[in-house]
């Protein structure tokens, strides 16, 4: 608990310092700001490893396409909202639009050209989101989405939303499934951080152009199967299957 509390305090203090000290980057080229974002992510991962003893292992980097792609990641904790950033070349995350109105956080999210999502705002909001996503793909970037929409505890039954299908259909790029076990070491809705090794497994990309049902079946099977194996590998019970 003491290590967890120390890390949490330092995490928020150093994040605030990065934002304040880095505020001139709001007026610099976007690439400079993205480079600073990766530095921040790596620094927080170093803090987590040094204070708590939580390491990171990334498997399957060779599966990342050279060009733009849609990254569909399992979402078990807040960890992946910053820790996935350094893995990719120039990622853009889908984020709730409300976050864009928070001072500094929202300003930098716009600077990074993240993609705002209006939940429950109807077809016009969906079209706006798809337009923004297409722009990022045209710029050669990776788009990171959490297909279940919100954090799910390790081993919970999957709950994939339609947004991932709409993006896959509209963008016409490979979809890269990502499995992980972060929820075992950075539990959602908890201040506890646990030592061990968070594993991120980048799986083989799913080619564009598949029928919707086949795409979703392949995506869910890949992510859930690999995430389940990672939980068992880390010593957690095997997830129940419907």
Coordinates of N, CA and C in Angstrom, one line a residue:
X1 N 0.8 -1.2 0.0 CA 0.0 0.0 0.0 C 0.9 1.3 0.0
X2 N 1.9 1.3 0.8 CA 2.8 2.4 0.9 C 3.4 2.7 -0.5
X3 N 3.9 1.7 -1.2 CA 4.5 1.9 -2.5 C 3.4 2.4 -3.5
X4 N 2.3 1.8 -3.4 CA 1.2 2.3 -4.3 C 0.8 3.7 -4.1
X5 N 0.7 4.1 -2.8 CA 0.4 5.5 -2.6 C 1.5 6.5 -3.0
X6 N 2.7 6.1 -2.8 CA 3.9 6.9 -3.2 C 3.9 7.0 -4.7
X7 N 3.7 5.9 -5.4 CA 3.6 6.0 -6.9 C 2.5 6.9 -7.3
X8 N 1.3 6.7 -6.8 CA 0.1 7.5 -7.2 C 0.4 9.0 -7.0
X9 N 1.0 9.4 -5.9 CA 1.2 10.8 -5.6 C 2.2 11.3 -6.7
X10 N 3.3 10.6 -6.9 CA 4.3 11.0 -7.9 C 3.8 11.0 -9.3
X11 N 2.9 10.0 -9.6 CA 2.3 10.0 -10.9 C 1.6 11.3 -11.2
X12 N 0.7 11.7 -10.3 CA -0.1 12.9 -10.6 C 0.8 14.2 -10.5
X13 N 1.8 14.2 -9.6 CA 2.6 15.4 -9.4 C 3.5 15.5 -10.7
X14 N 4.1 14.5 -11.1 CA 5.0 14.6 -12.3 C 4.2 14.8 -13.6
X15 N 3.0 14.2 -13.7 CA 2.1 14.5 -14.8 C 1.8 16.0 -14.9
X16 N 1.4 16.6 -13.8 CA 1.1 18.0 -13.7 C 2.4 18.8 -14.1
X17 N 3.5 18.4 -13.6 CA 4.7 19.2 -14.0 C 5.0 19.1 -15.5
X18 N 4.9 17.9 -16.1 CA 5.1 17.7 -17.5 C 4.1 18.6 -18.3
X19 N 2.9 18.7 -17.8 CA 1.9 19.5 -18.6 C 2.3 21.0 -18.5
X20 N 2.6 21.4 -17.2 CA 2.9 22.9 -17.0 C 4.2 23.3 -17.7
X21 N 5.2 22.5 -17.5 CA 6.5 22.8 -18.1 C 6.5 22.7 -19.6
X22 N 5.7 21.7 -20.1 CA 5.6 21.5 -21.5 C 4.5 22.4 -22.2
X23 N 3.9 23.3 -21.5 CA 2.8 24.1 -22.1 C 3.3 24.9 -23.4
X24 N 4.6 25.3 -23.5 CA 5.0 26.0 -24.7 C 4.8 25.1 -26.0
X25 N 4.8 23.7 -25.7 CA 4.6 22.8 -26.9 C 3.2 23.0 -27.5
X26 N 2.3 23.6 -26.8 CA 1.0 23.9 -27.5 C 1.2 24.8 -28.7
X27 N 2.3 25.5 -28.8 CA 2.5 26.4 -29.9 C 3.6 25.8 -30.9
X28 N 4.1 24.6 -30.6 CA 5.1 24.0 -31.4 C 4.5 23.0 -32.4
X29 N 5.3 22.5 -33.3 CA 4.7 21.4 -34.2 C 4.2 20.3 -33.4
X30 N 3.2 19.6 -34.0 CA 2.5 18.5 -33.3 C 3.5 17.4 -33.0
X31 N 4.4 17.1 -33.9 CA 5.4 16.1 -33.7 C 6.2 16.3 -32.4
X32 N 6.6 17.5 -32.1 CA 7.3 17.8 -30.9 C 6.5 17.4 -29.7
X33 N 5.2 17.8 -29.7 CA 4.3 17.5 -28.6 C 4.1 16.0 -28.4
X34 N 4.0 15.2 -29.5 CA 3.9 13.8 -29.4 C 5.1 13.1 -28.9
X35 N 6.3 13.7 -29.3 CA 7.6 13.2 -28.7 C 7.6 13.4 -27.2
X36 N 7.1 14.5 -26.7 CA 7.1 14.8 -25.3 C 6.1 13.8 -24.6
X37 N 5.0 13.6 -25.2 CA 4.0 12.6 -24.7 C 4.6 11.3 -24.5
X38 N 5.4 10.8 -25.4 CA 6.1 9.5 -25.3 C 7.1 9.5 -24.1
X39 N 7.8 10.6 -24.0 CA 8.7 10.8 -22.9 C 8.0 10.7 -21.6
X40 N 6.9 11.4 -21.5 CA 6.1 11.3 -20.2 C 5.6 9.9 -20.0
X41 N 5.1 9.2 -21.0 CA 4.6 7.8 -20.8 C 5.8 6.9 -20.3
X42 N 6.9 7.0 -20.9 CA 8.1 6.2 -20.5 C 8.5 6.5 -19.1
X43 N 8.5 7.8 -18.8 CA 8.9 8.2 -17.4 C 7.9 7.6 -16.4
X44 N 6.6 7.6 -16.6 CA 5.7 7.1 -15.7 C 5.9 5.5 -15.6
X45 N 6.2 4.9 -16.7 CA 6.4 3.4 -16.6 C 7.7 3.1 -15.8
X46 N 8.7 4.0 -15.9 CA 9.9 3.9 -15.1 C 9.6 4.0 -13.6
X47 N 8.8 5.0 -13.3 CA 8.3 5.2 -11.9 C 7.6 4.0 -11.4
X48 N 6.7 3.4 -12.2 CA 6.0 2.3 -11.8 C 6.9 1.1 -11.5
X49 N 7.9 0.9 -12.4 CA 8.8 -0.2 -12.3 C 9.7 0.0 -11.0
X50 N 10.2 1.2 -10.8 CA 11.1 1.5 -9.8 C 10.5 1.5 -8.4
X51 N 9.3 2.1 -8.3 CA 8.7 2.2 -7.0 C 7.9 0.9 -6.6
X52 N 7.1 0.4 -7.6 CA 6.2 -0.7 -7.3 C 6.8 -2.0 -7.7
X53 N 7.6 -2.0 -8.7 CA 8.2 -3.3 -9.2 C 7.3 -3.9 -10.3
X54 N 6.5 -3.0 -11.0 CA 5.7 -3.5 -12.1 C 6.4 -3.2 -13.4
X55 N 6.8 -4.3 -14.0 CA 7.5 -4.3 -15.3 C 6.6 -4.4 -16.5
X56 N 7.1 -4.2 -17.7 CA 6.3 -4.3 -18.9 C 7.0 -5.2 -19.9
X57 N 6.3 -6.1 -20.5 CA 6.8 -6.9 -21.6 C 5.9 -6.7 -22.8
X58 N 6.4 -6.3 -23.9 CA 5.7 -6.2 -25.2 C 6.0 -7.3 -26.1
X59 N 5.1 -8.1 -26.5 CA 5.3 -9.2 -27.5 C 4.6 -8.8 -28.8
X60 N 5.2 -9.3 -29.9 CA 4.6 -9.2 -31.2 C 4.8 -7.9 -31.9
X61 N 5.8 -7.1 -31.5 CA 6.0 -5.8 -32.2 C 6.1 -6.0 -33.7
X62 N 6.6 -7.2 -34.2 CA 6.8 -7.4 -35.6 C 5.4 -7.5 -36.3
X63 N 4.3 -7.6 -35.6 CA 3.0 -7.6 -36.2 C 2.5 -6.2 -36.6
X64 N 3.1 -5.2 -36.1 CA 2.6 -3.8 -36.3 C 2.9 -3.5 -37.8
X65 N 1.8 -3.1 -38.5 CA 2.0 -2.7 -40.0 C 2.9 -1.5 -40.1
X66 N 3.5 -1.3 -41.3 CA 4.3 -0.2 -41.5 C 3.5 1.1 -41.7
X67 N 2.3 0.9 -42.2 CA 1.4 2.1 -42.5 C 0.3 2.3 -41.4
X68 N -0.7 3.0 -41.8 CA -1.8 3.3 -40.8 C -2.6 2.0 -40.5
X69 N -3.1 1.9 -39.3 CA -3.9 0.8 -39.0 C -4.9 1.2 -37.8
X70 N -5.8 0.3 -37.6 CA -6.8 0.4 -36.5 C -6.3 -0.5 -35.4
X71 N -6.0 0.0 -34.2 CA -5.5 -0.8 -33.1 C -6.7 -1.0 -32.1
X72 N -7.1 -2.3 -32.0 CA -8.2 -2.6 -31.1 C -7.6 -3.3 -29.8
X73 N -7.6 -2.6 -28.7 CA -7.0 -3.1 -27.5 C -7.9 -3.5 -26.4
X74 N -7.6 -4.6 -25.7 CA -8.3 -4.9 -24.5 C -8.2 -3.7 -23.5
X75 N -9.2 -3.5 -22.7 CA -9.1 -2.3 -21.8 C -9.5 -2.8 -20.4
X76 N -8.5 -3.0 -19.5 CA -8.7 -3.5 -18.1 C -8.4 -2.4 -17.1
X77 N -7.7 -1.3 -17.5 CA -7.3 -0.3 -16.4 C -6.9 1.0 -17.1
X78 N -6.7 2.0 -16.3 CA -6.2 3.3 -16.9 C -4.8 3.2 -17.4
X79 N -4.1 2.1 -17.1 CA -2.7 1.9 -17.5 C -2.5 2.1 -19.0
X80 N -3.4 1.4 -19.8 CA -3.2 1.4 -21.2 C -3.5 2.7 -21.9
X81 N -4.1 3.6 -21.2 CA -4.4 4.9 -21.8 C -3.1 5.8 -22.0
X82 N -2.1 5.4 -21.2 CA -0.8 6.1 -21.5 C 0.3 5.2 -21.9
X83 N 0.2 3.9 -21.4 CA 1.3 3.0 -21.7 C 1.4 2.5 -23.1
X84 N 0.3 2.5 -23.8 CA 0.3 2.0 -25.2 C 1.0 3.0 -26.1
X85 N 1.0 4.3 -25.7 CA 1.5 5.4 -26.6 C 2.9 5.1 -27.1
X86 N 3.9 4.8 -26.3 CA 5.2 4.6 -26.8 C 5.4 3.4 -27.7
X87 N 4.5 2.5 -27.7 CA 4.6 1.3 -28.5 C 4.5 1.6 -30.0
X88 N 3.7 2.6 -30.3 CA 3.3 2.9 -31.7 C 4.0 4.1 -32.2
X89 N 4.1 4.2 -33.5 CA 4.8 5.3 -34.1 C 4.2 6.7 -33.9
X90 N 2.9 6.8 -34.2 CA 2.2 8.1 -34.1 C 0.7 7.9 -33.8
X91 N 0.4 7.3 -32.7 CA -1.0 6.9 -32.4 C -1.9 8.1 -32.1
X92 N -3.2 7.9 -32.4 CA -4.3 8.8 -32.0 C -5.3 8.0 -31.3
X93 N -5.7 8.4 -30.1 CA -6.7 7.7 -29.3 C -8.0 8.2 -29.5
X94 N -9.1 7.4 -29.5 CA -10.4 7.8 -29.4 C -10.7 8.2 -27.9
X95 N -11.2 9.4 -27.7 CA -11.4 9.9 -26.3 C -12.8 10.5 -26.2
X96 N -13.4 10.4 -25.0 CA -14.6 11.1 -24.7 C -14.5 12.6 -24.9
X97 N -15.5 13.2 -25.6 CA -15.4 14.6 -26.0 C -15.3 15.5 -24.7
X98 N -15.9 15.1 -23.6 CA -15.8 15.9 -22.4 C -14.4 16.1 -21.9
X99 N -13.5 15.2 -22.2 CA -12.1 15.4 -21.8 C -11.4 16.5 -22.5
X100 N -11.9 16.8 -23.7 CA -11.3 17.9 -24.5 C -11.6 19.3 -23.9
X101 N -12.4 19.4 -22.9 CA -12.8 20.7 -22.3 C -12.1 20.9 -21.0
X102 N -11.2 19.9 -20.6 CA -10.5 20.1 -19.3 C -9.2 20.9 -19.6
X103 N -9.0 22.0 -18.9 CA -7.8 22.8 -19.1 C -6.5 22.0 -19.1
X104 N -5.7 22.3 -20.0 CA -4.4 21.7 -20.2 C -4.6 20.3 -20.8
X105 N -5.3 19.4 -20.1 CA -5.5 18.0 -20.6 C -6.2 18.1 -22.0
X106 N -7.3 18.9 -22.1 CA -8.0 19.0 -23.3 C -7.2 19.7 -24.4
X107 N -6.5 20.8 -24.0 CA -5.7 21.5 -24.9 C -4.7 20.6 -25.6
X108 N -4.0 19.8 -24.8 CA -3.0 18.9 -25.3 C -3.6 17.8 -26.2
X109 N -4.8 17.3 -25.7 CA -5.5 16.3 -26.5 C -5.8 16.8 -27.9
X110 N -6.1 18.1 -28.0 CA -6.4 18.7 -29.4 C -5.0 18.9 -30.1
X111 N -4.0 19.2 -29.4 CA -2.7 19.4 -30.0 C -2.2 18.0 -30.5
X112 N -2.4 17.0 -29.8 CA -2.0 15.6 -30.3 C -2.9 15.1 -31.4
X113 N -4.0 15.9 -31.6 CA -5.0 15.5 -32.6 C -5.6 14.1 -32.3
X114 N -6.0 13.9 -31.0 CA -6.7 12.8 -30.6 C -8.1 12.9 -31.2
X115 N -8.9 11.8 -31.1 CA -10.2 11.8 -31.8 C -11.3 11.9 -30.8
X116 N -12.1 13.0 -30.8 CA -13.2 13.1 -29.8 C -14.4 12.2 -30.2
X117 N -15.0 11.6 -29.1 CA -16.2 10.8 -29.3 C -17.3 11.3 -28.5
X118 N -18.5 11.6 -29.1 CA -19.7 12.0 -28.4 C -20.5 10.7 -28.2
X119 N -20.6 10.2 -27.0 CA -21.4 9.1 -26.7 C -22.9 9.5 -26.7
X120 N -23.7 8.6 -27.3 CA -25.2 8.8 -27.3 C -25.6 10.2 -27.9
X121 N -24.9 10.6 -28.9 CA -25.2 11.9 -29.5 C -25.8 11.8 -30.9
X122 N -26.0 10.5 -31.3 CA -26.7 10.3 -32.6 C -25.8 10.2 -33.8
X123 N -26.5 10.1 -34.9 CA -25.7 9.8 -36.2 C -24.8 10.9 -36.6
X124 N -25.1 12.2 -36.3 CA -24.2 13.3 -36.7 C -22.9 13.2 -35.9
X125 N -22.9 12.8 -34.7 CA -21.7 12.7 -33.9 C -20.9 11.5 -34.4
X126 N -21.6 10.5 -34.8 CA -20.9 9.3 -35.4 C -20.2 9.7 -36.7
X127 N -20.9 10.4 -37.5 CA -20.2 10.8 -38.8 C -19.1 11.7 -38.6
X128 N -19.2 12.6 -37.6 CA -18.0 13.5 -37.2 C -16.8 12.7 -36.7
X129 N -17.1 11.7 -35.9 CA -16.0 10.8 -35.4 C -15.3 10.1 -36.6
X130 N -16.1 9.6 -37.5 CA -15.6 8.8 -38.6 C -14.7 9.8 -39.5
X131 N -15.2 11.0 -39.7 CA -14.4 12.0 -40.5 C -13.1 12.2 -39.9
X132 N -13.1 12.4 -38.6 CA -11.8 12.7 -37.9 C -10.9 11.5 -38.0
X133 N -11.5 10.3 -37.9 CA -10.6 9.1 -37.9 C -10.0 8.9 -39.3
X134 N -10.8 9.2 -40.4 CA -10.3 9.1 -41.7 C -9.1 10.1 -42.0
X135 N -9.2 11.2 -41.4 CA -8.1 12.2 -41.5 C -6.8 11.7 -40.9
X136 N -7.0 11.0 -39.7 CA -5.8 10.5 -39.1 C -5.2 9.3 -39.9
X137 N -6.0 8.5 -40.5 CA -5.5 7.5 -41.4 C -4.9 8.1 -42.6
X138 N -5.4 9.1 -43.1 CA -4.8 9.8 -44.3 C -3.4 10.3 -43.9
X139 N -3.3 10.7 -42.7 CA -2.0 11.2 -42.2 C -1.0 10.1 -41.9
X140 N -1.4 8.8 -42.1 CA -0.5 7.7 -41.8 C -0.4 7.3 -40.4
X141 N -1.4 7.6 -39.5 CA -1.3 7.3 -38.1 C -2.0 6.0 -37.7
X142 N -1.7 5.5 -36.5 CA -2.4 4.4 -36.0 C -3.6 5.0 -35.1
X143 N -4.7 4.4 -35.2 CA -5.9 4.8 -34.3 C -6.1 3.7 -33.3
X144 N -6.0 4.1 -32.0 CA -6.2 3.2 -30.9 C -7.7 3.3 -30.4
X145 N -8.4 2.2 -30.4 CA -9.7 2.1 -29.8 C -9.8 1.0 -28.8
X146 N -10.6 1.2 -27.8 CA -10.9 0.1 -26.9 C -12.3 -0.4 -27.2
X147 N -12.4 -1.6 -27.9 CA -13.7 -2.0 -28.5 C -14.8 -2.2 -27.5
X148 N -14.5 -2.4 -26.2 CA -15.5 -2.6 -25.2 C -16.0 -1.3 -24.6
X149 N -15.3 -0.2 -25.0 CA -15.8 1.1 -24.6 C -15.4 1.6 -23.3
X150 N -15.2 0.7 -22.3 CA -14.9 1.1 -21.0 C -14.0 -0.1 -20.4
X151 N -13.5 0.2 -19.2 CA -12.6 -0.8 -18.6 C -13.4 -2.0 -18.1
X152 N -12.9 -3.1 -18.3 CA -13.5 -4.4 -17.8 C -12.6 -5.1 -16.9
X153 N -13.0 -5.7 -15.8 CA -12.1 -6.5 -14.9 C -11.6 -7.7 -15.6
X154 N -10.4 -8.1 -15.3 CA -9.8 -9.3 -15.9 C -10.7 -10.5 -15.8
X155 N -10.9 -11.2 -16.9 CA -11.7 -12.3 -17.0 C -13.2 -12.1 -17.2
X156 N -13.6 -10.8 -17.2 CA -15.0 -10.5 -17.4 C -15.5 -10.9 -18.8
X157 N -16.7 -11.3 -18.9 CA -17.2 -11.7 -20.3 C -17.1 -10.5 -21.2
X158 N -16.7 -10.7 -22.5 CA -16.5 -9.6 -23.4 C -17.8 -8.9 -23.7
X159 N -17.6 -7.6 -24.0 CA -18.8 -6.7 -24.3 C -18.4 -5.7 -25.4
X160 N -18.2 -6.3 -26.6 CA -17.7 -5.4 -27.7 C -18.8 -4.6 -28.3
X161 N -18.5 -3.3 -28.6 CA -19.5 -2.3 -29.1 C -19.4 -2.3 -30.6
X162 N -20.4 -1.6 -31.2 CA -20.5 -1.5 -32.6 C -19.5 -0.5 -33.2
X163 N -18.9 0.4 -32.4 CA -18.0 1.4 -32.9 C -16.8 0.8 -33.6
X164 N -16.3 -0.3 -33.1 CA -15.1 -0.9 -33.8 C -15.5 -1.4 -35.2
X165 N -16.7 -2.0 -35.3 CA -17.1 -2.5 -36.6 C -17.3 -1.3 -37.6
X166 N -17.9 -0.2 -37.2 CA -18.1 0.9 -38.0 C -16.7 1.5 -38.5
X167 N -15.8 1.6 -37.6 CA -14.4 2.1 -38.0 C -13.8 1.2 -38.9
X168 N -13.8 -0.1 -38.6 CA -13.2 -1.1 -39.5 C -13.8 -1.0 -40.9
X169 N -15.1 -0.9 -41.0 CA -15.8 -0.8 -42.4 C -15.3 0.5 -43.1
X170 N -15.3 1.6 -42.3 CA -15.1 2.9 -42.9 C -13.6 3.2 -43.3
X171 N -12.7 2.7 -42.6 CA -11.3 3.1 -42.8 C -10.6 2.2 -43.8
X172 N -10.9 1.0 -44.0 CA -10.3 0.2 -45.0 C -8.8 -0.1 -44.7
X173 N -8.4 -0.2 -43.5 CA -7.1 -0.6 -43.1 C -7.0 -1.8 -42.2
X174 N -5.9 -2.4 -42.1 CA -5.8 -3.6 -41.2 C -6.2 -3.2 -39.7
X175 N -6.8 -4.2 -39.0 CA -7.1 -4.0 -37.6 C -6.1 -4.9 -36.8
X176 N -5.5 -4.3 -35.8 CA -4.4 -4.9 -35.1 C -5.0 -5.2 -33.7
X177 N -5.3 -6.5 -33.4 CA -5.8 -6.8 -32.0 C -4.7 -6.8 -31.0
X178 N -5.0 -6.3 -29.8 CA -4.0 -6.2 -28.7 C -4.6 -6.8 -27.5
X179 N -3.9 -7.8 -26.9 CA -4.3 -8.4 -25.7 C -3.4 -8.0 -24.5
X180 N -3.9 -8.0 -23.3 CA -3.0 -7.6 -22.2 C -3.6 -8.1 -20.9
X181 N -2.8 -7.9 -19.8 CA -3.3 -8.4 -18.5 C -3.1 -7.3 -17.4
X182 N -3.2 -6.0 -17.8 CA -2.9 -4.9 -17.0 C -3.8 -4.9 -15.7
X183 N -5.0 -5.4 -15.8 CA -5.9 -5.3 -14.7 C -5.5 -6.0 -13.5
X184 N -4.6 -7.0 -13.7 CA -4.1 -7.7 -12.5 C -3.1 -6.9 -11.7
X185 N -2.5 -5.9 -12.3 CA -1.4 -5.2 -11.6 C -1.8 -3.7 -11.4
X186 N -2.8 -3.2 -12.2 CA -3.3 -1.8 -12.0 C -4.8 -2.0 -12.0
X187 N -5.4 -2.5 -10.9 CA -6.9 -2.7 -10.9 C -7.7 -1.4 -11.1
X188 N -8.8 -1.6 -11.8 CA -9.7 -0.4 -12.0 C -10.3 -0.1 -10.7
X189 N -10.6 1.2 -10.5 CA -11.2 1.7 -9.3 C -10.5 1.4 -8.0
X190 N -9.2 1.3 -8.1 CA -8.4 1.0 -6.9 C -7.1 1.8 -6.9
X191 N -6.6 2.1 -5.7 CA -5.3 2.8 -5.6 C -4.2 1.8 -5.6
X192 N -4.5 0.6 -5.5 CA -3.4 -0.5 -5.4 C -2.7 -0.7 -6.7
X193 N -1.4 -0.7 -6.6 CA -0.6 -1.1 -7.8 C 0.3 -2.3 -7.3
X194 N 0.3 -3.3 -8.1 CA 0.9 -4.6 -7.7 C 2.2 -4.9 -8.5
X195 N 3.2 -5.4 -7.9 CA 4.4 -5.8 -8.6 C 4.2 -7.0 -9.5
X196 N 5.0 -7.1 -10.5 CA 4.8 -8.2 -11.5 C 5.2 -7.7 -12.9
X197 N 4.7 -8.4 -13.9 CA 5.0 -8.0 -15.3 C 3.7 -7.9 -16.1
X198 N 3.4 -6.7 -16.5 CA 2.3 -6.5 -17.4 C 2.7 -6.9 -18.8
X199 N 2.0 -7.8 -19.4 CA 2.3 -8.2 -20.8 C 1.3 -7.6 -21.7
X200 N 1.8 -7.0 -22.8 CA 1.0 -6.5 -23.9 C 1.4 -7.4 -25.1
X201 N 0.4 -8.1 -25.7 CA 0.7 -9.0 -26.8 C 0.0 -8.4 -28.0
X202 N 0.8 -8.0 -29.0 CA 0.3 -7.5 -30.3 C 0.1 -8.7 -31.2
X203 N -1.1 -8.9 -31.6 CA -1.5 -10.1 -32.4 C -1.4 -9.8 -33.9
X204 N -1.6 -10.9 -34.7 CA -1.5 -10.7 -36.1 C -2.6 -9.8 -36.6
X205 N -2.4 -8.9 -37.6 CA -3.4 -8.0 -38.0 C -4.5 -8.7 -38.8
X206 N -5.7 -8.2 -38.7 CA -6.9 -8.7 -39.4 C -7.0 -7.9 -40.7
X207 N -7.0 -8.5 -41.9 CA -7.0 -7.7 -43.1 C -8.3 -6.9 -43.3
X208 N -8.3 -5.8 -44.0 CA -9.6 -5.1 -44.2 C -10.5 -5.8 -45.2
X209 N -11.7 -5.4 -45.2 CA -12.7 -5.9 -46.2 C -13.4 -7.1 -45.8
X210 N -13.3 -7.6 -44.6 CA -14.1 -8.8 -44.2 C -15.5 -8.5 -43.9
X211 N -16.4 -9.4 -44.1 CA -17.8 -9.2 -43.6 C -17.8 -8.8 -42.1
X212 N -18.8 -8.0 -41.7 CA -18.8 -7.6 -40.3 C -18.8 -8.7 -39.3
X213 N -19.7 -9.7 -39.5 CA -19.8 -10.8 -38.6 C -18.4 -11.5 -38.4
X214 N -17.8 -11.8 -39.6 CA -16.5 -12.5 -39.6 C -15.5 -11.7 -38.9
X215 N -15.4 -10.4 -39.2 CA -14.4 -9.5 -38.5 C -14.6 -9.5 -37.0
X216 N -15.8 -9.3 -36.5 CA -16.0 -9.2 -35.1 C -15.7 -10.6 -34.4
X217 N -16.0 -11.7 -35.1 CA -15.7 -13.0 -34.6 C -14.2 -13.2 -34.4
X218 N -13.5 -12.8 -35.5 CA -12.1 -13.0 -35.5 C -11.4 -12.1 -34.4
X219 N -11.9 -10.9 -34.4 CA -11.3 -9.9 -33.4 C -11.5 -10.4 -32.0
X220 N -12.7 -10.7 -31.6 CA -13.0 -11.2 -30.3 C -12.3 -12.4 -29.9
X221 N -12.2 -13.4 -30.8 CA -11.5 -14.6 -30.6 C -10.0 -14.4 -30.3
X222 N -9.5 -13.5 -31.1 CA -8.0 -13.2 -30.9 C -7.7 -12.5 -29.6
X223 N -8.5 -11.4 -29.3 CA -8.2 -10.6 -28.1 C -8.5 -11.4 -26.9
X224 N -9.7 -12.0 -26.8 CA -10.1 -12.8 -25.6 C -9.3 -14.0 -25.4
X225 N -9.0 -14.7 -26.5 CA -8.2 -15.9 -26.3 C -6.8 -15.6 -25.7
X226 N -6.1 -14.6 -26.3 CA -4.8 -14.2 -25.9 C -4.8 -13.6 -24.5
X227 N -5.8 -12.7 -24.2 CA -5.9 -12.1 -22.9 C -6.1 -13.2 -21.8
X228 N -7.0 -14.2 -22.1 CA -7.2 -15.3 -21.2 C -5.9 -16.0 -20.9
X229 N -5.1 -16.3 -21.9 CA -3.8 -17.0 -21.7 C -2.9 -16.2 -20.9
X230 N -2.9 -14.9 -21.1 CA -2.0 -14.0 -20.3 C -2.4 -14.0 -18.8
X231 N -3.7 -14.0 -18.5 CA -4.2 -14.1 -17.1 C -3.7 -15.4 -16.5
X232 N -3.9 -16.5 -17.2 CA -3.4 -17.8 -16.6 C -1.9 -17.8 -16.5
X233 N -1.2 -17.3 -17.4 CA 0.3 -17.2 -17.3 C 0.7 -16.4 -16.1
X234 N -0.1 -15.4 -15.7 CA 0.3 -14.6 -14.6 C -0.2 -15.2 -13.2
X235 N -0.9 -16.3 -13.3 CA -1.3 -17.0 -12.1 C -2.8 -16.7 -11.7
X236 N -3.5 -16.0 -12.6 CA -4.9 -15.8 -12.3 C -5.8 -17.0 -12.8
X237 N -7.0 -17.1 -12.3 CA -7.8 -18.2 -12.7 C -8.2 -18.1 -14.2
X238 N -8.4 -19.2 -14.9 CA -8.8 -19.1 -16.3 C -10.2 -18.5 -16.4
X239 N -10.4 -17.5 -17.3 CA -11.7 -16.9 -17.5 C -12.7 -17.9 -17.9
X240 N -13.9 -17.7 -17.4 CA -15.0 -18.6 -17.8 C -15.5 -18.3 -19.2
X241 N -15.9 -19.3 -19.9 CA -16.3 -19.1 -21.3 C -17.8 -19.4 -21.4
X242 N -18.5 -18.5 -22.1 CA -20.0 -18.8 -22.3 C -20.2 -20.0 -23.2

